[in-house]
PDB file of C-alpha atoms and ligand atoms in Angstrom:
ATOM      1  CA  UNK A 637      -1.814 -18.922  19.395  1.00  0.00           C
ATOM      2  CA  UNK A 638      -1.303 -15.549  17.670  1.00  0.00           C
ATOM      3  CA  UNK A 639      -1.500 -15.550  13.913  1.00  0.00           C
ATOM      4  CA  UNK A 640       1.705 -16.404  12.150  1.00  0.00           C
ATOM      5  CA  UNK A 641       4.028 -13.748  10.711  1.00  0.00           C
ATOM      6  CA  UNK A 642       5.283 -14.862   7.335  1.00  0.00           C
ATOM      7  CA  UNK A 643       7.951 -12.926   5.479  1.00  0.00           C
ATOM      8  CA  UNK A 644       7.994 -12.793   1.692  1.00  0.00           C
ATOM      9  CA  UNK A 645      11.708 -12.418   1.086  1.00  0.00           C
ATOM     10  CA  UNK A 646      12.475 -10.878  -2.286  1.00  0.00           C
ATOM     11  CA  UNK A 647      15.920 -11.948  -3.417  1.00  0.00           C
ATOM     12  CA  UNK A 648      16.616  -9.638  -6.346  1.00  0.00           C
ATOM     13  CA  UNK A 649      17.596  -5.983  -6.089  1.00  0.00           C
ATOM     14  CA  UNK A 650      18.505  -5.283  -9.724  1.00  0.00           C
ATOM     15  CA  UNK A 651      17.216  -2.108 -11.387  1.00  0.00           C
ATOM     16  CA  UNK A 652      14.190  -3.090 -13.447  1.00  0.00           C
ATOM     17  CA  UNK A 653      13.932  -6.428 -11.639  1.00  0.00           C
ATOM     18  CA  UNK A 654      10.992  -8.707 -12.432  1.00  0.00           C
ATOM     19  CA  UNK A 655      11.128  -9.822  -8.814  1.00  0.00           C
ATOM     20  CA  UNK A 656       8.996  -6.908  -7.649  1.00  0.00           C
ATOM     21  CA  UNK A 657       6.115  -8.161  -9.820  1.00  0.00           C
ATOM     22  CA  UNK A 658       6.580 -11.724  -8.549  1.00  0.00           C
ATOM     23  CA  UNK A 659       6.530 -10.604  -4.917  1.00  0.00           C
ATOM     24  CA  UNK A 660       3.432  -8.516  -5.631  1.00  0.00           C
ATOM     25  CA  UNK A 661       1.774 -11.601  -7.177  1.00  0.00           C
ATOM     26  CA  UNK A 662       2.494 -13.541  -3.983  1.00  0.00           C
ATOM     27  CA  UNK A 663       1.251 -10.749  -1.722  1.00  0.00           C
ATOM     28  CA  UNK A 664      -1.975 -10.430  -3.724  1.00  0.00           C
ATOM     29  CA  UNK A 665      -2.579 -14.167  -3.290  1.00  0.00           C
ATOM     30  CA  UNK A 666      -2.278 -13.983   0.504  1.00  0.00           C
ATOM     31  CA  UNK A 667      -4.807 -11.196   1.028  1.00  0.00           C
ATOM     32  CA  UNK A 668      -7.557 -13.504   2.323  1.00  0.00           C
ATOM     33  CA  UNK A 669      -5.316 -15.838   4.307  1.00  0.00           C
ATOM     34  CA  UNK A 670      -5.278 -15.978   8.121  1.00  0.00           C
ATOM     35  CA  UNK A 671      -1.519 -15.530   8.478  1.00  0.00           C
ATOM     36  CA  UNK A 672       0.055 -12.066   8.348  1.00  0.00           C
ATOM     37  CA  UNK A 673       2.398 -11.651   5.403  1.00  0.00           C
ATOM     38  CA  UNK A 674       4.944  -8.867   4.962  1.00  0.00           C
ATOM     39  CA  UNK A 675       7.416  -8.106   2.219  1.00  0.00           C
ATOM     40  CA  UNK A 676      11.098  -8.290   3.107  1.00  0.00           C
ATOM     41  CA  UNK A 677      12.737  -6.447   0.236  1.00  0.00           C
ATOM     42  CA  UNK A 678      16.511  -6.795   0.272  1.00  0.00           C
ATOM     43  CA  UNK A 679      16.683  -3.431  -1.470  1.00  0.00           C
ATOM     44  CA  UNK A 680      15.477  -1.979   1.851  1.00  0.00           C
ATOM     45  CA  UNK A 681      18.158  -3.853   3.831  1.00  0.00           C
ATOM     46  CA  UNK A 682      21.493  -3.007   2.242  1.00  0.00           C
ATOM     47  CA  UNK A 683      24.327  -5.039   3.747  1.00  0.00           C
ATOM     48  CA  UNK A 684      28.017  -5.182   2.894  1.00  0.00           C
ATOM     49  CA  UNK A 685      29.545  -8.448   1.794  1.00  0.00           C
ATOM     50  CA  UNK A 686      29.585 -10.530   4.954  1.00  0.00           C
ATOM     51  CA  UNK A 687      32.163  -8.987   7.284  1.00  0.00           C
ATOM     52  CA  UNK A 688      31.240 -10.444  10.668  1.00  0.00           C
ATOM     53  CA  UNK A 689      34.395 -11.556  12.492  1.00  0.00           C
ATOM     54  CA  UNK A 690      32.670 -14.569  14.093  1.00  0.00           C
ATOM     55  CA  UNK A 691      30.688 -17.114  12.042  1.00  0.00           C
ATOM     56  CA  UNK A 692      26.990 -16.200  12.371  1.00  0.00           C
ATOM     57  CA  UNK A 693      26.074 -19.661  13.700  1.00  0.00           C
ATOM     58  CA  UNK A 694      27.779 -18.615  16.958  1.00  0.00           C
ATOM     59  CA  UNK A 695      25.096 -15.941  17.364  1.00  0.00           C
ATOM     60  CA  UNK A 696      27.531 -13.203  18.390  1.00  0.00           C
ATOM     61  CA  UNK A 697      26.826 -10.508  15.858  1.00  0.00           C
ATOM     62  CA  UNK A 698      29.146  -7.508  15.876  1.00  0.00           C
ATOM     63  CA  UNK A 699      27.927  -5.021  13.307  1.00  0.00           C
ATOM     64  CA  UNK A 700      24.840  -2.863  13.673  1.00  0.00           C
ATOM     65  CA  UNK A 701      23.540  -3.839  10.223  1.00  0.00           C
ATOM     66  CA  UNK A 702      23.720  -7.523  11.201  1.00  0.00           C
ATOM     67  CA  UNK A 703      21.982  -6.910  14.531  1.00  0.00           C
ATOM     68  CA  UNK A 704      19.233  -4.964  12.756  1.00  0.00           C
ATOM     69  CA  UNK A 705      18.816  -7.729  10.150  1.00  0.00           C
ATOM     70  CA  UNK A 706      18.760 -10.398  12.864  1.00  0.00           C
ATOM     71  CA  UNK A 707      16.140  -8.486  14.815  1.00  0.00           C
ATOM     72  CA  UNK A 708      13.961  -8.107  11.721  1.00  0.00           C
ATOM     73  CA  UNK A 709      14.213 -11.771  10.731  1.00  0.00           C
ATOM     74  CA  UNK A 710      13.637 -12.910  14.322  1.00  0.00           C
ATOM     75  CA  UNK A 711      10.107 -11.507  14.143  1.00  0.00           C
ATOM     76  CA  UNK A 712       8.975 -13.941  11.436  1.00  0.00           C
ATOM     77  CA  UNK A 713       7.626 -17.451  11.946  1.00  0.00           C
ATOM     78  CA  UNK A 714       8.128 -18.600   8.374  1.00  0.00           C
ATOM     79  CA  UNK A 715       9.213 -17.396   4.960  1.00  0.00           C
ATOM     80  CA  UNK A 716       8.370 -17.512   1.298  1.00  0.00           C
ATOM     81  CA  UNK A 717      11.530 -16.791  -0.650  1.00  0.00           C
ATOM     82  CA  UNK A 718      11.033 -15.233  -4.075  1.00  0.00           C
ATOM     83  CA  UNK A 719      14.182 -15.660  -6.121  1.00  0.00           C
ATOM     84  CA  UNK A 720      15.370 -15.475  -9.694  1.00  0.00           C
ATOM     85  CA  UNK A 721      17.997 -17.771 -11.144  1.00  0.00           C
ATOM     86  CA  UNK A 722      21.297 -16.085 -11.922  1.00  0.00           C
ATOM     87  CA  UNK A 723      23.766 -18.393 -13.679  1.00  0.00           C
ATOM     88  CA  UNK A 724      21.908 -21.441 -12.310  1.00  0.00           C
ATOM     89  CA  UNK A 725      22.210 -20.143  -8.736  1.00  0.00           C
ATOM     90  CA  UNK A 726      20.485 -17.722  -6.398  1.00  0.00           C
ATOM     91  CA  UNK A 727      21.560 -14.065  -6.563  1.00  0.00           C
ATOM     92  CA  UNK A 728      24.609 -13.208  -4.493  1.00  0.00           C
ATOM     93  CA  UNK A 729      22.619 -10.557  -2.607  1.00  0.00           C
ATOM     94  CA  UNK A 730      20.226 -13.257  -1.369  1.00  0.00           C
ATOM     95  CA  UNK A 731      23.035 -15.631  -0.400  1.00  0.00           C
ATOM     96  CA  UNK A 732      24.728 -12.793   1.478  1.00  0.00           C
ATOM     97  CA  UNK A 733      21.536 -11.921   3.354  1.00  0.00           C
ATOM     98  CA  UNK A 734      20.938 -15.576   4.277  1.00  0.00           C
ATOM     99  CA  UNK A 735      24.546 -16.057   5.411  1.00  0.00           C
ATOM    100  CA  UNK A 736      24.498 -12.980   7.662  1.00  0.00           C
ATOM    101  CA  UNK A 737      22.484 -14.549  10.483  1.00  0.00           C
ATOM    102  CA  UNK A 738      21.737 -18.103  11.565  1.00  0.00           C
ATOM    103  CA  UNK A 739      19.496 -18.763  14.563  1.00  0.00           C
ATOM    104  CA  UNK A 740      16.891 -16.355  13.203  1.00  0.00           C
ATOM    105  CA  UNK A 741      16.246 -18.697  10.248  1.00  0.00           C
ATOM    106  CA  UNK A 742      16.419 -21.980  12.134  1.00  0.00           C
ATOM    107  CA  UNK A 743      13.379 -24.187  12.741  1.00  0.00           C
ATOM    108  CA  UNK A 744      11.166 -22.012  10.557  1.00  0.00           C
ATOM    109  CA  UNK A 745       9.272 -23.281   7.503  1.00  0.00           C
ATOM    110  CA  UNK A 746      10.243 -21.920   4.114  1.00  0.00           C
ATOM    111  CA  UNK A 747       8.599 -22.153   0.716  1.00  0.00           C
ATOM    112  CA  UNK A 748      10.054 -21.123  -2.617  1.00  0.00           C
ATOM    113  CA  UNK A 749       8.856 -19.124  -5.589  1.00  0.00           C
ATOM    114  CA  UNK A 750      11.487 -19.278  -8.315  1.00  0.00           C
ATOM    115  CA  UNK A 751      11.576 -17.637 -11.695  1.00  0.00           C
ATOM    116  CA  UNK A 752      13.885 -17.488 -14.637  1.00  0.00           C
ATOM    117  CA  UNK A 753      14.023 -18.223 -18.320  1.00  0.00           C
ATOM    118  CA  UNK A 754      13.243 -21.846 -17.485  1.00  0.00           C
ATOM    119  CA  UNK A 755      11.565 -21.455 -14.073  1.00  0.00           C
ATOM    120  CA  UNK A 756      14.475 -21.089 -11.687  1.00  0.00           C
ATOM    121  CA  UNK A 757      14.472 -24.753 -10.608  1.00  0.00           C
ATOM    122  CA  UNK A 758      18.262 -25.061 -10.527  1.00  0.00           C
ATOM    123  CA  UNK A 759      18.534 -22.082  -8.194  1.00  0.00           C
ATOM    124  CA  UNK A 760      15.791 -23.520  -6.009  1.00  0.00           C
ATOM    125  CA  UNK A 761      17.601 -26.866  -5.733  1.00  0.00           C
ATOM    126  CA  UNK A 762      20.613 -25.025  -4.362  1.00  0.00           C
ATOM    127  CA  UNK A 763      18.459 -22.884  -2.108  1.00  0.00           C
ATOM    128  CA  UNK A 764      16.978 -26.044  -0.581  1.00  0.00           C
ATOM    129  CA  UNK A 765      20.480 -27.178   0.376  1.00  0.00           C
ATOM    130  CA  UNK A 766      21.349 -23.783   1.832  1.00  0.00           C
ATOM    131  CA  UNK A 767      18.116 -23.447   3.781  1.00  0.00           C
ATOM    132  CA  UNK A 768      18.586 -26.948   5.183  1.00  0.00           C
ATOM    133  CA  UNK A 769      22.042 -26.034   6.450  1.00  0.00           C
ATOM    134  CA  UNK A 770      20.479 -22.983   8.099  1.00  0.00           C
ATOM    135  CA  UNK A 771      18.078 -25.313   9.919  1.00  0.00           C
ATOM    136  CA  UNK A 772      15.036 -24.176   7.974  1.00  0.00           C
ATOM    137  CA  UNK A 773      12.151 -26.498   7.170  1.00  0.00           C
ATOM    138  CA  UNK A 774      11.613 -26.467   3.425  1.00  0.00           C
ATOM    139  CA  UNK A 775       8.191 -27.467   2.149  1.00  0.00           C
ATOM    140  CA  UNK A 776       7.865 -29.725  -0.866  1.00  0.00           C
ATOM    141  CA  UNK A 777       5.687 -27.696  -3.278  1.00  0.00           C
ATOM    142  CA  UNK A 778       7.377 -24.900  -5.183  1.00  0.00           C
ATOM    143  CA  UNK A 779       6.548 -22.379  -7.878  1.00  0.00           C
ATOM    144  CA  UNK A 780       8.613 -22.180 -11.068  1.00  0.00           C
ATOM    145  CA  UNK A 781       7.723 -19.195 -13.241  1.00  0.00           C
ATOM    146  CA  UNK A 782       9.150 -18.589 -16.682  1.00  0.00           C
ATOM    147  CA  UNK A 783       9.891 -14.969 -17.458  1.00  0.00           C
ATOM    148  CA  UNK A 784       9.198 -15.856 -21.105  1.00  0.00           C
ATOM    149  CA  UNK A 785       5.731 -17.379 -20.794  1.00  0.00           C
ATOM    150  CA  UNK A 786       4.226 -16.654 -17.364  1.00  0.00           C
ATOM    151  CA  UNK A 787       4.144 -12.871 -17.433  1.00  0.00           C
ATOM    152  CA  UNK A 788       1.466 -10.708 -18.981  1.00  0.00           C
ATOM    153  CA  UNK A 789       3.375  -7.527 -19.664  1.00  0.00           C
ATOM    154  CA  UNK A 790       4.933  -6.450 -16.400  1.00  0.00           C
ATOM    155  CA  UNK A 791       2.830  -8.702 -14.159  1.00  0.00           C
ATOM    156  CA  UNK A 792       2.604 -12.418 -13.468  1.00  0.00           C
ATOM    157  CA  UNK A 793      -0.375 -14.202 -15.014  1.00  0.00           C
ATOM    158  CA  UNK A 794      -3.153 -14.416 -12.426  1.00  0.00           C
ATOM    159  CA  UNK A 795      -4.573 -17.766 -13.400  1.00  0.00           C
ATOM    160  CA  UNK A 796      -3.269 -21.170 -14.352  1.00  0.00           C
ATOM    161  CA  UNK A 797      -1.172 -23.923 -12.781  1.00  0.00           C
ATOM    162  CA  UNK A 798       1.205 -21.513 -11.045  1.00  0.00           C
ATOM    163  CA  UNK A 799      -1.654 -20.065  -9.015  1.00  0.00           C
ATOM    164  CA  UNK A 800      -2.444 -23.601  -7.852  1.00  0.00           C
ATOM    165  CA  UNK A 801       1.216 -24.274  -7.084  1.00  0.00           C
ATOM    166  CA  UNK A 802       1.492 -21.056  -5.071  1.00  0.00           C
ATOM    167  CA  UNK A 803      -1.566 -22.017  -3.021  1.00  0.00           C
ATOM    168  CA  UNK A 804       0.115 -25.356  -2.211  1.00  0.00           C
ATOM    169  CA  UNK A 805       3.285 -23.566  -1.098  1.00  0.00           C
ATOM    170  CA  UNK A 806       1.308 -21.184   1.123  1.00  0.00           C
ATOM    171  CA  UNK A 807      -0.849 -23.994   2.563  1.00  0.00           C
ATOM    172  CA  UNK A 808       2.267 -25.968   3.485  1.00  0.00           C
ATOM    173  CA  UNK A 809       4.111 -23.007   5.009  1.00  0.00           C
ATOM    174  CA  UNK A 810       1.042 -21.924   6.982  1.00  0.00           C
ATOM    175  CA  UNK A 811       0.385 -25.511   8.074  1.00  0.00           C
ATOM    176  CA  UNK A 812       3.860 -26.034   9.505  1.00  0.00           C
ATOM    177  CA  UNK A 813       4.360 -22.548  10.974  1.00  0.00           C
ATOM    178  CA  UNK A 814       2.446 -23.042  14.267  1.00  0.00           C
ATOM    179  CA  UNK A 815       4.024 -26.467  14.787  1.00  0.00           C
ATOM    180  CA  UNK A 816       7.474 -25.044  14.207  1.00  0.00           C
ATOM    181  CA  UNK A 817       6.782 -22.194  16.637  1.00  0.00           C
ATOM    182  CA  UNK A 818       5.698 -24.725  19.277  1.00  0.00           C
ATOM    183  CA  UNK A 819       8.906 -26.651  18.627  1.00  0.00           C
ATOM    184  CA  UNK A 820      11.037 -23.506  18.979  1.00  0.00           C
ATOM    185  CA  UNK A 821       9.264 -22.548  22.188  1.00  0.00           C
ATOM    186  CA  UNK A 822       9.797 -26.053  23.579  1.00  0.00           C
ATOM    187  CA  UNK A 823      13.522 -25.559  23.109  1.00  0.00           C
ATOM    188  CA  UNK A 824      13.425 -22.281  25.025  1.00  0.00           C
TER     189      UNK A 824
HETATM  190  C1  LIG B2367      23.258 -12.250 -13.917  1.00  0.00           C
HETATM  191  C2  LIG B2367      22.095 -12.978 -14.536  1.00  0.00           C
HETATM  192  C3  LIG B2367      22.200 -14.323 -14.774  1.00  0.00           C
HETATM  193  C4  LIG B2367      21.111 -15.037 -15.280  1.00  0.00           C
HETATM  194  N1  LIG B2367      21.191 -16.397 -15.400  1.00  0.00           N
HETATM  195  C5  LIG B2367      20.089 -17.088 -15.686  1.00  0.00           C
HETATM  196  C6  LIG B2367      20.111 -18.501 -15.618  1.00  0.00           C
HETATM  197  O1  LIG B2367      21.098 -19.123 -15.309  1.00  0.00           O
HETATM  198  N2  LIG B2367      18.955 -19.172 -15.869  1.00  0.00           N
HETATM  199  C7  LIG B2367      17.798 -18.518 -16.201  1.00  0.00           C
HETATM  200  O2  LIG B2367      16.782 -19.185 -16.401  1.00  0.00           O
HETATM  201  N3  LIG B2367      17.745 -17.180 -16.281  1.00  0.00           N
HETATM  202  C8  LIG B2367      18.865 -16.452 -16.030  1.00  0.00           C
HETATM  203  N4  LIG B2367      18.848 -15.091 -16.084  1.00  0.00           N
HETATM  204  C9  LIG B2367      17.612 -14.429 -16.531  1.00  0.00           C
HETATM  205  C10 LIG B2367      16.787 -14.062 -15.309  1.00  0.00           C
HETATM  206  O3  LIG B2367      16.104 -15.175 -14.814  1.00  0.00           O
HETATM  207  C11 LIG B2367      15.805 -12.953 -15.656  1.00  0.00           C
HETATM  208  O4  LIG B2367      16.529 -11.851 -16.168  1.00  0.00           O
HETATM  209  C12 LIG B2367      15.032 -12.500 -14.435  1.00  0.00           C
HETATM  210  O5  LIG B2367      14.151 -11.453 -14.803  1.00  0.00           O
HETATM  211  C13 LIG B2367      15.975 -12.051 -13.338  1.00  0.00           C
HETATM  212  O6  LIG B2367      15.255 -11.671 -12.178  1.00  0.00           O
HETATM  213  P1  LIG B2367      15.170 -10.111 -11.754  1.00  0.00           P
HETATM  214  O7  LIG B2367      14.561  -9.420 -12.980  1.00  0.00           O
HETATM  215  O8  LIG B2367      14.252 -10.066 -10.580  1.00  0.00           O
HETATM  216  O9  LIG B2367      16.550  -9.660 -11.484  1.00  0.00           O
HETATM  217  C14 LIG B2367      19.919 -14.352 -15.616  1.00  0.00           C
HETATM  218  C15 LIG B2367      19.851 -12.963 -15.418  1.00  0.00           C
HETATM  219  C16 LIG B2367      20.903 -12.283 -14.861  1.00  0.00           C
HETATM  220  C17 LIG B2367      20.759 -10.808 -14.583  1.00  0.00           C
END
């Protein structure tokens, strides 16, 4: 089986976002891993507020931006979603991007790297519900970074328990990815 394509989906687009440093921390950690990882930066995929006339679960996308997003997401076997917590939830831009398509997320493993003043856990709890409704396969380990204590200047600390937690997330996502691809292929 080909190596797995895993997307690191960065869910914040704010000017001066800390998310860029968190995504970079994840991408540095995957350098020696067998799977191929690629950043999916929502800042590079601007989308309007969802305006598809047919619910995306029907799979009949109308707008070019949705078709382009669907085609991009289709190419990944699994995801690591990097998200901050905004008002105890995920950012609207991430929710909007997840809502835009459906089948392209389904039956694919997903792991979570959250961050916030207190680690982003409340946003991740909600993201687990959302990803489950999208048919994704969420793995149990997760990373919870505090923007107050887990950054060294502009970068995430490169040692400590969060490094261990990230490795567990990546191991789980990589472990399930080939099995999930086999499952998807068995469904045609
Ligand atoms: C609109 C908004 C709401 C926020 N709400 C929370 C919150 O509920 N809990 C929390 O821990 N941090 C909260 N924060 C702080 C963010 O976690 C922190 O600013 C983080 O750096 C945001 O990620 P970003 O820099 O990638 O945008 C909030 C920040 C913003 C901009």
